[in-house]
XYZ file of N, CA, C and O in Angstrom:
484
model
N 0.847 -1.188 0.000
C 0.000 0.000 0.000
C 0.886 1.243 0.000
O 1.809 1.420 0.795
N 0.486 2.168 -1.057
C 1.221 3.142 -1.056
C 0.577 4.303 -0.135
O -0.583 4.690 0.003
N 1.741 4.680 0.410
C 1.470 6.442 1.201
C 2.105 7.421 1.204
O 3.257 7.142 0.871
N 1.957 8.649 1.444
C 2.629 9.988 1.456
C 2.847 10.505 2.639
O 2.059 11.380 2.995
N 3.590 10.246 3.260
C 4.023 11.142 4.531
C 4.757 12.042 4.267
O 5.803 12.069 3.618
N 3.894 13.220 5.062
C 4.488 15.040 5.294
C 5.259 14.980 6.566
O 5.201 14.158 7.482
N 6.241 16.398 6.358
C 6.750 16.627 7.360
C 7.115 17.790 7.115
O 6.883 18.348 6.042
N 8.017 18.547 8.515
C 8.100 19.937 7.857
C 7.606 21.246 8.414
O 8.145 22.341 8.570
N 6.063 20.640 8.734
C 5.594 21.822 9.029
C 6.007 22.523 10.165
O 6.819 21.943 10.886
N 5.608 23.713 10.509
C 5.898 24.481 11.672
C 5.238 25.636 12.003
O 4.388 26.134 11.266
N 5.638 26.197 13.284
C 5.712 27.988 13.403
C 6.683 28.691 13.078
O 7.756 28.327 13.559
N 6.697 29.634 12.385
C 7.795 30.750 12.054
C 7.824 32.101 11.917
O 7.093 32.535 11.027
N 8.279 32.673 12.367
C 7.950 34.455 12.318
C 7.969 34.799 10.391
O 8.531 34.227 9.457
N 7.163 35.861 10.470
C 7.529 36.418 9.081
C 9.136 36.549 8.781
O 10.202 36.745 9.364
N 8.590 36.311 7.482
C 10.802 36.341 6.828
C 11.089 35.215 6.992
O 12.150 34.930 6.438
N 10.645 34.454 7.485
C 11.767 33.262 8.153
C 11.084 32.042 6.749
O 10.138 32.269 5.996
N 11.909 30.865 6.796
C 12.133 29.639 6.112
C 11.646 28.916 6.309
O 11.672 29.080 7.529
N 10.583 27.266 6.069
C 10.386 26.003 6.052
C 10.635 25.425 4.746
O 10.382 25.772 3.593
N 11.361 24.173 5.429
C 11.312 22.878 4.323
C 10.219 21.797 4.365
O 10.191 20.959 5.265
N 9.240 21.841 3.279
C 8.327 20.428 3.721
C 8.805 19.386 3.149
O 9.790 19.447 2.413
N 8.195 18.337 3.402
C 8.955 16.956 2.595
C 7.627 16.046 2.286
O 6.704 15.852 3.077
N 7.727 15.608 1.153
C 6.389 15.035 1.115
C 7.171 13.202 0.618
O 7.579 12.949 -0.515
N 7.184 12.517 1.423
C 7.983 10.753 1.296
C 6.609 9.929 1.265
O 5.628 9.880 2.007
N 7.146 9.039 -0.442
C 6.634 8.359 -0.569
C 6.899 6.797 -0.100
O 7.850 6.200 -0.607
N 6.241 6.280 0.658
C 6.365 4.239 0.957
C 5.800 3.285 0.355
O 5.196 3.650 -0.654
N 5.765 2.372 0.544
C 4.834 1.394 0.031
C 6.016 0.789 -1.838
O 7.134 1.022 -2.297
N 4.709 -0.068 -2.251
C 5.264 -0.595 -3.608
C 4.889 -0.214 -4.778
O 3.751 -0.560 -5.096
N 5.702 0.610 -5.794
C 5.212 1.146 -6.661
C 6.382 1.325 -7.713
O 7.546 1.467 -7.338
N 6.134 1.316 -8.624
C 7.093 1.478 -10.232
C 7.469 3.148 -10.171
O 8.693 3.264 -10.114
N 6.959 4.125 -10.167
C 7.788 5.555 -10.291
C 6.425 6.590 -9.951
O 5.200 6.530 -10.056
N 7.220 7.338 -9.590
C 6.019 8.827 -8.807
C 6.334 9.659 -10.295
O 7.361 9.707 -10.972
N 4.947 10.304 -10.492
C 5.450 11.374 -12.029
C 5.427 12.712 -10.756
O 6.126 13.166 -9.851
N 3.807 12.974 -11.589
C 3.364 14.545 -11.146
C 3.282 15.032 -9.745
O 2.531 14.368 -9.030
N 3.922 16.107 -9.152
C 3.648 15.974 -7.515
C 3.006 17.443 -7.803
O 3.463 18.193 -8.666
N 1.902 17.763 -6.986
C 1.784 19.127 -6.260
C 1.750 19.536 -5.027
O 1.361 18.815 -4.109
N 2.050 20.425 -4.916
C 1.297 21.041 -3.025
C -0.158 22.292 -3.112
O -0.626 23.201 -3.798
N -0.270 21.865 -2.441
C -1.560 22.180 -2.221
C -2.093 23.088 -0.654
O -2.470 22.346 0.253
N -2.106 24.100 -0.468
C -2.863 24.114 0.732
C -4.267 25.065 0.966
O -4.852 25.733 0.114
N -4.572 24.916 2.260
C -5.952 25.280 2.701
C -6.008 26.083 4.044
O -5.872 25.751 5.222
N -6.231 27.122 3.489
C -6.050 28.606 4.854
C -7.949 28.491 5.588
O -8.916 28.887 4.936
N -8.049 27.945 6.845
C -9.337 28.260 7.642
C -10.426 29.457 6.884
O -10.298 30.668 6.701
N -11.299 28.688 6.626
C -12.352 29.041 5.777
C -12.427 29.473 4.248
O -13.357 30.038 3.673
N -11.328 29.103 3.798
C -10.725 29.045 2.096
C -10.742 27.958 1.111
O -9.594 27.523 1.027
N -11.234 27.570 0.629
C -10.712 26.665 -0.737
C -9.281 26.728 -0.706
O -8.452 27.636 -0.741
N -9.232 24.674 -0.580
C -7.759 24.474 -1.010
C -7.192 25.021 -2.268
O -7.918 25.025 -3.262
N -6.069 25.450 -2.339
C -5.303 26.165 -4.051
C -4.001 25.681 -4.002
O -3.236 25.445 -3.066
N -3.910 25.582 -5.237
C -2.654 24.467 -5.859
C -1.717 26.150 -5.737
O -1.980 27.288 -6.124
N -0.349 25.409 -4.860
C 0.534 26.167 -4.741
C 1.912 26.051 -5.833
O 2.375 26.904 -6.591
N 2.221 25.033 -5.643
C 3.244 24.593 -6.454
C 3.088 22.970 -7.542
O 2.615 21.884 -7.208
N 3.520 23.274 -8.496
C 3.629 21.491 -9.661
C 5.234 21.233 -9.656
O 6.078 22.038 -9.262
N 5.456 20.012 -10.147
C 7.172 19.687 -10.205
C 6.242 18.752 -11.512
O 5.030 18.643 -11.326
N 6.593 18.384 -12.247
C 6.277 16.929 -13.476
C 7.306 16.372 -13.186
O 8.158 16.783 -12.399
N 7.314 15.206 -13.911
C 8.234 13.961 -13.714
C 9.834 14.421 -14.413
O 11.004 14.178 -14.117
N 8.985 15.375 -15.715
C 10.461 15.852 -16.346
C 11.250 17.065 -15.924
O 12.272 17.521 -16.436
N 10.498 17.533 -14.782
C 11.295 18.095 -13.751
C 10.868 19.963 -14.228
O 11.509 20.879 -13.714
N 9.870 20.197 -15.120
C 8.997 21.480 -15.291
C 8.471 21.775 -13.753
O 8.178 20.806 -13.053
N 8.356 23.091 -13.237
C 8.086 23.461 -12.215
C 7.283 24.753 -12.742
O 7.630 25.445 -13.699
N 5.823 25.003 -11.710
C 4.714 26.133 -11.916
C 4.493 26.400 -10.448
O 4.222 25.582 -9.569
N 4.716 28.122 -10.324
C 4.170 28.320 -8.735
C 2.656 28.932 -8.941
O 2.370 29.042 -10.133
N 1.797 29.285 -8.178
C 1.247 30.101 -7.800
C 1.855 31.506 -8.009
O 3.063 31.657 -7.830
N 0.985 32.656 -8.421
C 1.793 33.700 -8.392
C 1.845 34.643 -6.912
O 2.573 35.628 -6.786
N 0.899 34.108 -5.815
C 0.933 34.629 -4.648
C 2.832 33.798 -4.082
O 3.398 34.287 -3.104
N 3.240 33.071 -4.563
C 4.322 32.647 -4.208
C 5.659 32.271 -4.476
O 6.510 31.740 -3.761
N 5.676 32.783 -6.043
C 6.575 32.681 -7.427
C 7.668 33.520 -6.122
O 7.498 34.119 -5.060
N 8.731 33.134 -6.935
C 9.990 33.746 -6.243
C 10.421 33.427 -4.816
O 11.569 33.531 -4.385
N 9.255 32.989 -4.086
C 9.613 32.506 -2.678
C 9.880 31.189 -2.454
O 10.550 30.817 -1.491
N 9.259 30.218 -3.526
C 8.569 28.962 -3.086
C 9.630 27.952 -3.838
O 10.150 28.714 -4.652
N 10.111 26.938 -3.981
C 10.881 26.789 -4.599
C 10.518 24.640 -4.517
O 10.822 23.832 -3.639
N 9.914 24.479 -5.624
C 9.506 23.243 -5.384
C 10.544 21.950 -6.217
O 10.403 21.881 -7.438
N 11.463 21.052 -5.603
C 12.064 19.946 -6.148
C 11.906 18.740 -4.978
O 11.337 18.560 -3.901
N 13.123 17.777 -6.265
C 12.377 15.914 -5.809
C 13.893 15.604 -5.574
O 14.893 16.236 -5.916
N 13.724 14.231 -4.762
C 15.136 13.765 -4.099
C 14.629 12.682 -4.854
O 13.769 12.090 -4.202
N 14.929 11.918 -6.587
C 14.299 10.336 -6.665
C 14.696 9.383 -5.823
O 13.965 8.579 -5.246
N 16.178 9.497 -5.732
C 16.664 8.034 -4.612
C 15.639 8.194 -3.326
O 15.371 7.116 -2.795
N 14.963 9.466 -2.682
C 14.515 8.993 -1.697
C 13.249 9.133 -1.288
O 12.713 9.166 -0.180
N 12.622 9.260 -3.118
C 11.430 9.378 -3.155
C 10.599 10.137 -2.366
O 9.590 9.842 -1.727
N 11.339 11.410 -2.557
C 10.864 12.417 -1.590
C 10.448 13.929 -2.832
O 10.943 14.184 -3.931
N 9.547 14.534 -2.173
C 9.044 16.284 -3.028
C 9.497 16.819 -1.766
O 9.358 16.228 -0.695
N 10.121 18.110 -1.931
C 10.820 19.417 -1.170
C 9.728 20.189 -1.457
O 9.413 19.977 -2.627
N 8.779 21.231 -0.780
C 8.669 22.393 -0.586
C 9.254 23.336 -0.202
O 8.666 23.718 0.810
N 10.396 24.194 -0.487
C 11.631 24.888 0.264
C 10.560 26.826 0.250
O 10.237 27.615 -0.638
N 10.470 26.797 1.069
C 9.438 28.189 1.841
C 10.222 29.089 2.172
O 10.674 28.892 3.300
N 10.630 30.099 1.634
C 11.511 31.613 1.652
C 10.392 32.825 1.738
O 9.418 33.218 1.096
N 11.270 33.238 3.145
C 9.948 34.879 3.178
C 9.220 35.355 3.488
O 8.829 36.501 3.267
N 8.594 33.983 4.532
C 7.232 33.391 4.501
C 6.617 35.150 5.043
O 7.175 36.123 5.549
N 5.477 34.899 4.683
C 4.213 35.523 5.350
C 3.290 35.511 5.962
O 2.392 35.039 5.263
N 2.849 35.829 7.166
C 1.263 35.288 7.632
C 0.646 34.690 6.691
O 0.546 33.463 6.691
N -0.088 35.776 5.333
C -0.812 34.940 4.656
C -0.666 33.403 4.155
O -1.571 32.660 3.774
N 0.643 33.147 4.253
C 0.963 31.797 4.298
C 0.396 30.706 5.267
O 0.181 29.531 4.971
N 0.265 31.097 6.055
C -0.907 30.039 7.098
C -1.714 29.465 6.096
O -2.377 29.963 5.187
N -1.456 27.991 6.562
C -2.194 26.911 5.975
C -2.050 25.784 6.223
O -0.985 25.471 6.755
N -2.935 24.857 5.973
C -2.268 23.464 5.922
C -1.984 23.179 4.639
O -2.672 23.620 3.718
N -0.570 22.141 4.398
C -0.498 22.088 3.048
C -0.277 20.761 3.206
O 0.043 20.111 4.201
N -0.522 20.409 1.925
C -0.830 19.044 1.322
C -0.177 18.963 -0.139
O -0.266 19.765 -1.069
N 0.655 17.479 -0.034
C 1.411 17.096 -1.307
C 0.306 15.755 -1.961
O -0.131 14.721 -1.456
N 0.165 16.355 -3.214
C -0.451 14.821 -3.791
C 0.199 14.324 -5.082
O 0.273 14.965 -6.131
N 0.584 13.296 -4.893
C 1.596 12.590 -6.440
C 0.704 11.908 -7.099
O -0.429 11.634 -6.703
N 1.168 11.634 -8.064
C 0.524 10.901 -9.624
C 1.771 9.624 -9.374
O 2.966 9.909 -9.462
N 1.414 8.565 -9.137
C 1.979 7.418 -8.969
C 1.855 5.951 -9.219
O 1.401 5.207 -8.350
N 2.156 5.619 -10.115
C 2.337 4.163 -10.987
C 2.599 3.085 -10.092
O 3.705 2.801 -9.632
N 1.511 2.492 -9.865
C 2.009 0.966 -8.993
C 2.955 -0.133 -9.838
O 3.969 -0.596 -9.315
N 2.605 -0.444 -10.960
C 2.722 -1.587 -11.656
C 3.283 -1.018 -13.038
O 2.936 0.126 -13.335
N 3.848 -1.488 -13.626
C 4.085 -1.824 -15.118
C 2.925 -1.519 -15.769
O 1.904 -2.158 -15.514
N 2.931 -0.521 -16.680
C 1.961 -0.247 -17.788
C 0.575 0.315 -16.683
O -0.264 0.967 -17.303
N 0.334 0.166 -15.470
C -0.241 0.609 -15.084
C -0.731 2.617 -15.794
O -0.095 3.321 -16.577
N -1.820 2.851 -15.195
C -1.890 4.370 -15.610
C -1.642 4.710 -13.997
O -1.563 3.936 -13.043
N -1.525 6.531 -14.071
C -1.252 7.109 -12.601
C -2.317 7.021 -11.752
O -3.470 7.129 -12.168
N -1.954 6.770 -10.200
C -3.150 6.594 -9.383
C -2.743 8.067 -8.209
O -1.830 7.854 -7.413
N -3.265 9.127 -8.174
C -3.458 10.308 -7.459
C -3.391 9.804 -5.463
O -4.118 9.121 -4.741
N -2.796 10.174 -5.363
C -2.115 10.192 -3.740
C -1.959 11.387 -2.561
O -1.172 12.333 -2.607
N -2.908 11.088 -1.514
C -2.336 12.423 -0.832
C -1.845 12.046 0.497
O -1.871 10.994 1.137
N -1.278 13.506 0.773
C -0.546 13.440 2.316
C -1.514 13.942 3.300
O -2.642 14.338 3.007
N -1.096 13.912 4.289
C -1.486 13.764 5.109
C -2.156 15.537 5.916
O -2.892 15.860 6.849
N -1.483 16.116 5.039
C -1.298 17.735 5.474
C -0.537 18.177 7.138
O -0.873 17.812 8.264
N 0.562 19.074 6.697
C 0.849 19.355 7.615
C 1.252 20.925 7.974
O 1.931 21.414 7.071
N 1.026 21.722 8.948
C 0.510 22.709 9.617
C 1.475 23.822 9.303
O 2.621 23.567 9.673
N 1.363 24.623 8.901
C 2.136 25.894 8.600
C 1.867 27.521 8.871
O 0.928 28.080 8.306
N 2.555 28.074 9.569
C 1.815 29.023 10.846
C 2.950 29.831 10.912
O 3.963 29.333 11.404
N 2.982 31.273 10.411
C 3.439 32.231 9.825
C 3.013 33.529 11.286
O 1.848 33.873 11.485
N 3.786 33.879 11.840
C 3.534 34.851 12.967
C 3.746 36.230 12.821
O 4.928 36.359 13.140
N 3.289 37.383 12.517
C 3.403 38.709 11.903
C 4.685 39.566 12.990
O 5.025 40.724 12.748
């Protein structure tokens, strides 16, 4: 059984840095598409950041220049690297991959677990 465990999250004053990590387990042939995703208390979740398999990257423009999204393959891990942060950054965020169990299989959509991100003015 495949899963996505987050990590990462935190409290941080404005200006300041987080790394999230979004690790994939379980048995599976290759992770393509990853995004992050999060959801600010009483908001619609919004796609923050994409990585593709061929390694194309799209931010959000509330976060272009700050946000900086890459993949570790050996350890089957997505980086969220968070520069700058802002209050408005409060959220929970959430990584979901596009991930191939099997051979010839098509992608099966995966999420994490969300974890807590809390930006202090």
């Amino acid at each position: 059984q495949v899963q996505l465990v987050e990590s990462g999250g935190g409290l941080v004053q404005a200006g300041g840095s987080l790394r999230l990590a979004c690790t994939a387990s379980g048995r599976f042939v290759t992770i393509n598409d990853v995004d992050y995703y999060r959801q600010a208390p009483g908001k619609q979740r919004e796609l923050v950041a994409s990585l593709t398999s061929g390694g194309s990257t799209n931010y959000a423009d509330s976060v272009k220049g700050r946000f900086t999204i890459s993949r570790d393959n050996a350890k089957n891990t997505v980086y969220l690297e968070m520069n700058s942060l802002k209050p408005e950054d409060t959220a929970v965020y959430y990584c979901n991959a596009q991930i191939v169990l099997r051979y010839y299989d098509s992608n099966r959509g995966y999420w994490g677990q969300g974890t807590q991100v809390t930006v202090s003015s």
